[in-house]
XYZ file of N, CA, C and O in Angstrom:
604
model
N -100.950 -60.250 16.959
C -99.891 -59.142 17.221
C -99.523 -58.204 15.910
O -100.072 -58.523 15.156
N -99.162 -57.438 16.361
C -98.934 -56.216 15.592
C -97.468 -55.826 14.830
O -96.619 -56.270 14.994
N -98.236 -55.172 13.895
C -97.142 -55.599 12.452
C -96.328 -53.694 13.148
O -97.014 -53.090 13.428
N -94.957 -53.587 13.267
C -94.424 -52.764 13.660
C -93.756 -51.815 12.281
O -93.492 -52.959 10.865
N -93.554 -50.779 12.161
C -93.577 -50.156 11.275
C -92.177 -50.008 11.119
O -90.979 -50.391 11.943
N -91.408 -50.180 9.777
C -89.857 -49.781 9.570
C -89.385 -48.621 10.251
O -88.550 -48.724 11.100
N -89.925 -47.923 10.549
C -89.463 -46.482 11.601
C -89.010 -46.742 13.024
O -88.323 -46.678 13.626
N -90.467 -47.632 13.126
C -90.378 -48.002 14.756
C -89.188 -49.091 14.745
O -88.858 -49.281 16.085
N -89.149 -49.969 14.130
C -88.044 -50.679 13.890
C -86.384 -50.447 14.038
O -85.805 -50.334 14.800
N -86.291 -48.749 13.020
C -85.135 -48.650 13.393
C -85.159 -47.575 14.361
O -83.224 -47.751 14.723
N -86.141 -47.180 14.988
C -85.851 -46.616 16.398
C -85.469 -47.596 17.460
O -84.909 -47.029 18.562
N -85.885 -48.597 17.446
C -85.533 -49.428 18.304
C -84.461 -49.859 18.369
O -83.499 -50.370 19.028
N -83.846 -50.256 17.226
C -82.550 -50.711 16.817
C -81.419 -49.681 17.303
O -80.547 -50.157 17.974
N -81.999 -48.578 16.936
C -80.843 -47.493 17.133
C -80.937 -47.166 18.806
O -79.965 -47.612 19.374
N -81.481 -47.448 19.463
C -81.542 -47.050 20.849
C -80.808 -48.308 21.374
O -80.191 -48.030 22.523
N -81.123 -49.470 20.902
C -80.789 -50.732 21.342
C -79.113 -50.892 21.415
O -78.631 -51.250 22.115
N -79.026 -49.811 20.365
C -76.869 -50.098 19.810
C -76.547 -48.798 20.874
O -75.469 -49.510 21.590
N -77.154 -47.906 21.279
C -76.582 -46.549 21.699
C -76.553 -47.675 23.322
O -75.467 -46.973 23.857
N -77.534 -48.249 22.928
C -77.613 -49.048 25.285
C -76.255 -49.699 25.333
O -75.582 -50.016 26.208
N -76.306 -50.246 24.418
C -75.316 -51.712 24.143
C -73.637 -51.079 24.139
O -72.758 -51.551 24.842
N -73.951 -50.193 23.257
C -72.374 -49.185 23.032
C -72.079 -48.570 24.717
O -71.074 -48.521 25.412
N -73.144 -47.706 25.309
C -72.562 -47.514 26.882
C -72.338 -48.433 28.109
O -71.654 -48.764 28.336
N -73.305 -49.595 27.759
C -72.785 -50.768 28.220
C -71.590 -51.472 28.265
O -70.511 -51.688 29.718
N -70.843 -51.322 26.894
C -69.476 -51.711 26.571
C -68.435 -50.444 27.592
O -67.724 -51.210 28.235
N -68.815 -49.639 27.313
C -68.097 -48.319 28.136
C -67.875 -48.621 29.280
O -66.897 -48.293 30.268
N -69.223 -48.913 29.775
C -69.005 -49.138 31.597
C -68.198 -50.319 32.106
O -67.241 -50.432 32.885
N -68.997 -51.526 31.433
C -67.958 -52.643 31.188
C -66.242 -52.800 31.419
O -65.326 -52.829 31.947
N -65.488 -51.760 29.883
C -64.618 -51.409 29.689
C -63.604 -50.579 31.137
O -63.006 -51.149 31.703
N -64.338 -49.430 31.519
C -63.564 -48.861 32.427
C -63.901 -49.780 34.053
O -62.809 -49.468 34.405
N -64.844 -50.559 34.133
C -64.852 -51.651 35.357
C -63.353 -52.102 35.167
O -63.008 -52.146 36.074
N -63.419 -52.914 33.884
C -61.895 -54.260 34.085
C -60.852 -53.419 34.037
O -60.064 -53.866 34.748
N -61.175 -51.999 33.452
C -59.293 -51.804 32.878
C -59.086 -50.423 33.205
O -57.800 -50.380 33.316
N -59.967 -49.433 33.665
C -59.729 -47.988 34.417
C -58.680 -48.174 35.409
O -58.979 -49.225 36.287
N -57.687 -48.032 35.109
C -56.332 -47.426 36.969
C -57.563 -47.010 37.739
O -58.648 -46.509 37.737
N -57.070 -47.744 38.663
C -57.986 -46.770 40.485
C -56.821 -46.801 41.621
O -55.811 -46.942 41.364
N -57.540 -45.899 42.208
C -56.881 -44.980 42.995
C -56.542 -46.465 44.510
O -57.177 -46.581 44.497
N -55.352 -46.408 44.826
C -55.282 -47.277 46.038
C -55.499 -46.144 47.507
O -54.963 -45.210 47.944
N -56.027 -46.938 48.622
C -55.995 -46.629 49.414
C -55.031 -46.289 50.330
O -54.337 -47.479 50.291
N -54.457 -45.425 51.157
C -53.212 -45.253 51.966
C -53.848 -45.584 53.174
O -54.663 -44.916 53.891
N -53.216 -46.634 53.960
C -54.041 -47.222 54.747
C -53.095 -46.165 56.150
O -51.888 -45.479 55.997
N -53.891 -45.675 57.746
C -53.384 -44.831 58.292
C -53.023 -43.627 58.282
O -51.824 -42.623 58.600
N -53.516 -42.968 56.873
C -53.156 -41.470 56.516
C -54.198 -40.661 57.338
O -55.588 -40.946 57.181
N -53.680 -39.271 57.968
C -54.862 -38.611 58.098
C -54.320 -37.150 57.874
O -52.792 -37.341 57.393
N -55.231 -36.717 57.676
C -54.970 -35.053 57.078
C -54.221 -34.287 57.668
O -54.563 -34.421 59.086
N -53.325 -33.478 57.568
C -52.537 -32.555 58.468
C -53.074 -31.230 58.836
O -54.059 -31.066 58.057
N -53.171 -31.276 59.997
C -53.644 -30.316 60.548
C -52.380 -28.899 60.671
O -51.265 -29.099 61.094
N -53.599 -27.686 60.247
C -52.649 -26.364 60.764
C -52.978 -26.189 62.295
O -53.708 -26.257 62.838
N -51.683 -25.384 62.540
C -52.138 -24.431 63.829
C -52.909 -23.990 63.845
O -52.554 -22.968 63.185
N -54.001 -23.678 64.818
C -54.782 -22.920 64.483
C -54.922 -21.837 65.886
O -54.600 -22.449 66.862
N -54.976 -20.893 65.641
C -55.217 -19.710 66.875
C -56.869 -19.125 67.148
O -57.495 -18.384 65.870
N -57.389 -19.615 67.803
C -58.913 -19.441 68.259
C -58.729 -17.693 68.991
O -57.622 -17.972 70.207
N -59.019 -16.548 68.513
C -59.111 -15.268 68.835
C -60.460 -14.973 69.114
O -61.313 -14.689 68.633
N -60.795 -14.450 70.802
C -61.258 -14.130 70.964
C -61.705 -12.628 71.584
O -60.741 -12.913 73.243
N -62.266 -11.276 71.476
C -62.636 -10.358 72.054
C -63.610 -10.504 72.912
O -64.723 -10.927 72.407
N -62.836 -10.164 74.182
C -64.808 -10.299 75.122
C -64.375 -9.239 75.949
O -63.473 -8.224 76.683
N -65.420 -8.771 75.920
C -66.020 -7.133 77.133
C -67.468 -7.320 77.608
O -68.410 -7.623 77.053
N -67.061 -7.695 78.948
C -68.307 -8.084 79.827
C -68.947 -9.468 79.394
O -70.462 -9.101 79.198
N -68.231 -10.094 79.365
C -69.378 -11.489 78.864
C -68.894 -12.270 80.231
O -68.809 -14.039 79.550
N -68.993 -12.225 81.267
C -69.085 -12.705 82.134
C -70.079 -14.212 82.177
O -69.521 -15.331 82.466
N -71.176 -14.114 81.899
C -72.194 -14.897 81.694
C -71.900 -15.859 80.451
O -72.673 -17.296 80.194
N -71.318 -15.365 79.506
C -70.785 -16.422 78.012
C -69.815 -17.052 78.073
O -69.569 -17.881 77.387
N -68.438 -16.023 78.730
C -66.947 -16.758 78.113
C -67.102 -17.940 78.269
O -66.344 -18.829 78.073
N -67.347 -18.540 79.775
C -67.310 -20.018 80.536
C -67.523 -20.726 79.120
O -66.888 -22.131 79.126
N -69.138 -20.909 79.008
C -69.700 -21.747 78.035
C -68.680 -22.099 76.752
O -68.592 -22.998 76.469
N -68.129 -20.179 76.159
C -67.320 -20.680 74.968
C -66.278 -21.449 75.250
O -65.807 -22.101 74.383
N -65.478 -21.237 76.142
C -64.089 -21.881 76.451
C -64.295 -23.410 76.610
O -63.910 -24.215 76.123
N -65.601 -23.917 77.537
C -65.815 -25.139 77.556
C -65.961 -26.335 75.894
O -65.512 -26.998 75.916
N -66.448 -25.239 75.507
C -66.863 -25.788 73.648
C -65.888 -26.407 73.085
O -65.756 -27.146 72.515
N -64.799 -24.807 73.318
C -63.808 -24.999 72.809
C -62.831 -25.654 72.853
O -62.221 -26.883 72.300
N -62.907 -26.232 74.585
C -61.865 -27.354 74.767
C -62.340 -28.833 74.701
O -61.674 -29.702 74.585
N -63.629 -28.648 74.595
C -64.606 -30.314 73.641
C -63.976 -30.560 72.490
O -64.452 -31.468 71.569
N -63.359 -29.468 71.715
C -63.118 -30.088 69.800
C -62.396 -30.938 69.933
O -61.704 -31.467 70.087
N -63.010 -31.372 68.408
C -62.085 -33.025 67.883
C -60.958 -32.429 67.532
O -59.798 -33.278 67.219
N -60.918 -30.963 66.828
C -60.059 -30.431 66.049
C -59.095 -29.983 67.124
O -59.316 -29.547 68.392
N -57.957 -30.375 67.183
C -56.286 -29.676 68.330
C -56.070 -28.690 68.230
O -55.878 -28.285 67.369
N -56.593 -27.946 68.698
C -56.491 -26.036 68.839
C -55.210 -25.653 69.234
O -54.654 -26.040 70.625
N -54.208 -25.442 68.299
C -52.791 -25.047 69.101
C -52.882 -23.639 70.123
O -52.262 -23.988 71.111
N -53.902 -22.740 70.074
C -53.981 -21.576 70.977
C -55.311 -20.753 71.043
O -55.764 -21.095 69.694
N -55.794 -20.621 72.592
C -56.736 -19.679 72.522
C -56.508 -18.649 72.857
O -55.749 -18.678 74.102
N -56.560 -17.293 72.247
C -56.401 -16.245 72.817
C -57.451 -15.335 73.049
O -58.229 -15.185 72.482
N -57.531 -14.714 74.458
C -58.751 -13.733 75.003
C -58.262 -12.541 75.296
O -57.389 -12.211 76.120
N -59.091 -11.867 74.738
C -58.638 -10.010 74.796
C -59.827 -9.723 75.416
O -60.545 -9.405 75.105
N -59.196 -9.075 76.673
C -60.044 -8.428 77.839
C -60.268 -7.367 77.656
O -59.266 -6.492 77.913
N -61.127 -6.760 76.858
C -61.266 -5.161 76.601
C -62.056 -4.409 77.724
O -63.072 -3.715 77.443
N -61.223 -4.318 79.084
C -61.688 -3.598 79.804
C -63.070 -3.786 80.257
O -63.586 -3.065 80.518
N -63.064 -5.047 80.708
C -64.673 -5.248 81.437
C -64.384 -4.932 82.887
O -63.769 -4.935 83.457
N -66.144 -4.587 83.139
C -65.917 -4.363 84.239
C -66.924 -5.088 85.293
O -67.201 -4.936 86.342
N -67.057 -6.393 84.837
C -67.320 -7.395 85.180
C -66.366 -8.507 85.687
O -65.502 -8.181 86.367
N -66.782 -9.745 85.937
C -65.750 -10.683 85.947
C -65.324 -11.837 85.315
O -64.974 -12.598 85.041
N -65.267 -11.043 84.009
C -65.002 -11.591 82.760
C -63.165 -11.712 82.704
O -62.696 -12.928 82.401
N -62.662 -11.234 83.612
C -60.996 -11.234 83.379
C -60.779 -12.268 84.615
O -59.600 -12.993 84.000
N -61.155 -12.530 85.566
C -60.989 -13.139 86.623
C -62.095 -14.527 85.528
O -60.739 -15.976 86.014
N -62.640 -15.066 85.467
C -62.905 -16.249 84.597
C -61.841 -17.016 83.768
O -61.680 -17.846 83.363
N -61.686 -16.203 82.577
C -60.657 -16.143 81.768
C -59.628 -16.612 82.191
O -58.422 -17.334 81.863
N -58.633 -15.966 83.404
C -57.809 -15.909 83.954
C -57.741 -17.001 84.569
O -56.508 -18.084 84.339
N -58.983 -17.745 85.173
C -58.773 -19.052 85.659
C -58.803 -19.982 84.772
O -57.650 -21.260 85.083
N -59.201 -19.980 83.599
C -58.765 -21.158 82.492
C -57.453 -20.777 82.094
O -57.110 -22.102 81.759
N -57.041 -20.187 82.095
C -55.698 -19.807 81.719
C -54.673 -20.451 82.599
O -53.780 -21.038 82.650
N -55.041 -20.676 83.542
C -53.832 -21.024 84.922
C -53.902 -22.577 84.774
O -52.852 -23.012 84.773
N -55.188 -23.184 84.192
C -55.686 -24.623 83.983
C -55.185 -25.046 82.244
O -54.881 -26.463 82.921
N -54.913 -24.550 81.327
C -54.933 -24.689 80.451
C -53.933 -24.153 79.736
O -53.723 -23.057 79.605
N -53.047 -24.965 79.323
C -51.647 -23.913 78.685
C -51.767 -23.324 77.602
O -51.196 -22.644 77.151
N -52.811 -23.803 76.750
C -53.125 -23.404 75.506
C -54.090 -22.345 75.330
O -54.339 -21.721 74.594
N -54.339 -21.823 76.422
C -55.149 -20.348 76.814
C -54.428 -18.967 77.028
O -53.499 -19.375 77.964
N -54.831 -18.278 76.551
C -53.715 -17.320 76.982
C -54.617 -15.931 76.793
O -55.533 -15.843 76.266
N -54.403 -15.105 78.153
C -55.280 -13.641 78.243
C -54.477 -12.715 77.608
O -53.192 -12.523 78.497
N -54.887 -11.443 77.020
C -54.527 -10.256 77.276
C -55.121 -9.170 77.543
O -56.321 -9.333 77.444
N -55.125 -8.374 78.032
C -55.234 -7.023 78.825
C -55.236 -6.120 77.329
O -54.691 -5.968 77.194
N -56.487 -5.767 76.765
C -56.663 -4.875 75.803
C -56.224 -3.135 76.045
O -56.022 -2.918 77.544
N -55.566 -3.323 75.150
C -54.985 -1.739 75.414
C -56.111 -0.028 75.321
O -57.248 -0.231 74.450
N -55.587 1.034 75.312
C -56.633 2.326 75.053
C -56.874 2.108 73.359
O -56.091 1.843 72.637
N -58.115 2.601 73.607
C -58.608 2.699 71.675
C -58.084 3.551 70.911
O -57.955 4.802 71.711
N -57.294 3.677 69.839
C -56.742 5.180 69.274
C -57.523 5.250 68.551
O -58.621 4.877 68.287
N -57.484 6.519 68.487
C -58.361 7.613 67.380
C -58.387 7.118 66.142
O -57.304 6.494 65.623
N -59.727 6.846 65.095
C -59.637 6.394 64.473
C -60.173 5.152 64.394
O -60.686 4.324 62.989
N -60.268 3.959 65.657
C -60.443 2.715 65.396
C -61.830 2.235 66.411
O -62.344 3.191 66.899
N -62.455 1.368 65.401
C -63.813 1.148 66.215
C -63.242 -0.121 67.449
O -62.362 -0.641 67.184
N -64.124 -0.277 68.592
C -63.933 -0.957 69.302
C -63.560 -2.909 69.052
O -62.467 -2.729 69.471
N -64.273 -3.147 68.476
C -63.955 -4.551 67.929
C -62.834 -4.779 66.787
O -62.143 -5.717 67.372
N -62.850 -4.371 66.378
C -61.529 -3.771 65.271
C -60.675 -4.053 65.640
O -59.302 -4.336 65.418
N -59.972 -3.074 66.812
C -58.871 -2.829 67.395
C -58.487 -4.017 67.917
O -57.798 -3.948 68.352
N -59.883 -4.402 68.856
C -59.508 -5.647 69.889
C -59.025 -6.753 69.172
O -57.862 -7.376 69.128
N -59.727 -6.660 67.727
C -59.074 -8.293 66.875
C -57.853 -7.855 66.175
O -56.633 -8.778 66.048
N -57.193 -6.430 66.085
C -56.081 -6.411 65.733
C -54.896 -6.353 66.888
O -54.292 -7.600 66.209
N -55.588 -6.694 68.052
C -54.118 -7.117 69.263
C -54.117 -8.327 69.231
O -53.308 -8.549 68.948
N -55.241 -9.173 68.797
C -55.023 -10.289 68.994
C -54.290 -11.045 67.777
O -53.859 -11.744 68.291
N -54.490 -10.500 66.818
C -53.763 -10.929 65.437
C -52.592 -10.566 65.915
O -51.376 -11.487 64.878
N -52.062 -9.842 66.570
C -50.504 -9.324 66.386
C -50.025 -10.261 67.753
O -48.506 -10.580 67.158
N -51.029 -11.262 68.504
C -50.373 -12.190 69.324
C -50.315 -13.481 68.909
O -49.724 -13.926 69.465
N -50.957 -13.403 68.228
C -51.606 -15.288 67.625
C -50.177 -15.254 66.692
O -49.195 -14.754 66.296
N -49.887 -16.950 67.070
C -48.524 -17.181 66.312
C -48.897 -18.731 65.268
O -48.384 -19.225 64.847
N -50.476 -18.606 64.786
C -50.800 -20.205 64.526
C -50.610 -19.854 62.607
O -50.973 -18.817 62.333
N -51.225 -20.746 62.156
C -51.050 -20.701 60.589
C -52.444 -20.183 60.237
O -52.814 -19.683 59.322
N -53.800 -20.199 61.077
C -54.952 -20.353 60.824
C -55.259 -19.480 61.800
O -55.223 -19.855 62.886
N -55.978 -18.445 61.605
C -56.852 -17.600 62.707
C -58.304 -17.598 63.052
O -58.964 -17.820 61.212
N -58.929 -18.083 63.722
C -60.554 -17.597 63.491
C -60.783 -17.127 64.757
O -60.493 -17.030 65.821
N -61.271 -16.015 64.385
C -62.553 -14.974 65.467
C -63.253 -15.563 65.375
O -64.142 -15.851 64.761
N -63.653 -15.472 66.977
C -64.917 -15.742 67.210
C -65.402 -15.113 68.632
O -64.843 -14.908 69.524
N -66.674 -14.794 68.428
C -67.576 -13.902 69.205
C -67.318 -14.734 70.857
O -67.994 -16.016 70.723
N -67.465 -13.852 71.996
C -67.381 -14.610 73.022
C -69.067 -14.623 73.435
O -68.988 -15.869 74.503
N -69.936 -14.538 73.176
C -71.462 -15.085 73.385
C -72.035 -15.779 72.511
O -73.057 -16.061 71.968
N -71.488 -16.729 72.433
C -71.242 -17.958 71.455
C -70.460 -19.508 72.237
O -70.330 -19.081 73.111
N -71.085 -20.470 71.701
C -70.171 -21.419 71.969
C -70.195 -22.439 70.878
O -71.513 -22.711 69.787
N -69.383 -23.866 70.362
C -69.210 -24.210 68.860
C -69.836 -25.795 69.542
O -69.452 -26.380 70.727
N -70.099 -26.434 68.545
C -70.713 -27.823 68.657
C -69.121 -28.790 68.598
O -68.566 -27.912 68.308
N -69.316 -30.026 69.025
C -67.729 -30.803 69.247
C -67.292 -30.372 67.968
O -65.908 -30.343 68.145
N -67.465 -30.823 67.255
C -66.943 -30.859 65.984
C -67.267 -29.911 64.811
O -67.009 -29.916 63.589
N -67.561 -28.649 65.354
C -67.697 -27.520 64.584
C -66.244 -26.953 64.130
O -66.574 -26.560 62.625
N -65.055 -27.455 64.285
C -63.957 -27.310 63.624
C -63.493 -28.248 63.229
O -63.366 -28.989 63.710
N -63.026 -28.534 61.686
C -62.612 -29.644 61.437
C -61.634 -29.303 60.296
O -61.963 -28.491 59.823
N -60.988 -30.389 59.611
C -59.704 -30.210 58.976
C -60.310 -30.325 57.574
O -61.446 -31.494 56.956
């Protein structure tokens, strides 16, 4: 058996004491620290969400986006789509959705004022019609996974 120097014994003893103190804190907290109580049936409050979509010539994409929005787990208060003078079937497609779903609304875009850019003007018009607590602007050429919007 090897003889330990005084320095090694002091080092071992100090490490042992520090670990015992740490263990004492852990055990004290485990047995005596206050705990939060789970609230059964609690669900976070959902804010009224307005999804705002500027659309121009998006007949190939708008249906896919609207279908993905209708499948969201988050309850969407309103979906407002602004048709920005499309020359394809975009307006017909979004009007069809609006006939079947009461939370989908269609706006016809107004003429572009001097000094405005197209998408900025469309988003501004959408924001004036929205009545939700949160506005989410989405391009018409995308789609969302089912749980993309969550609280």
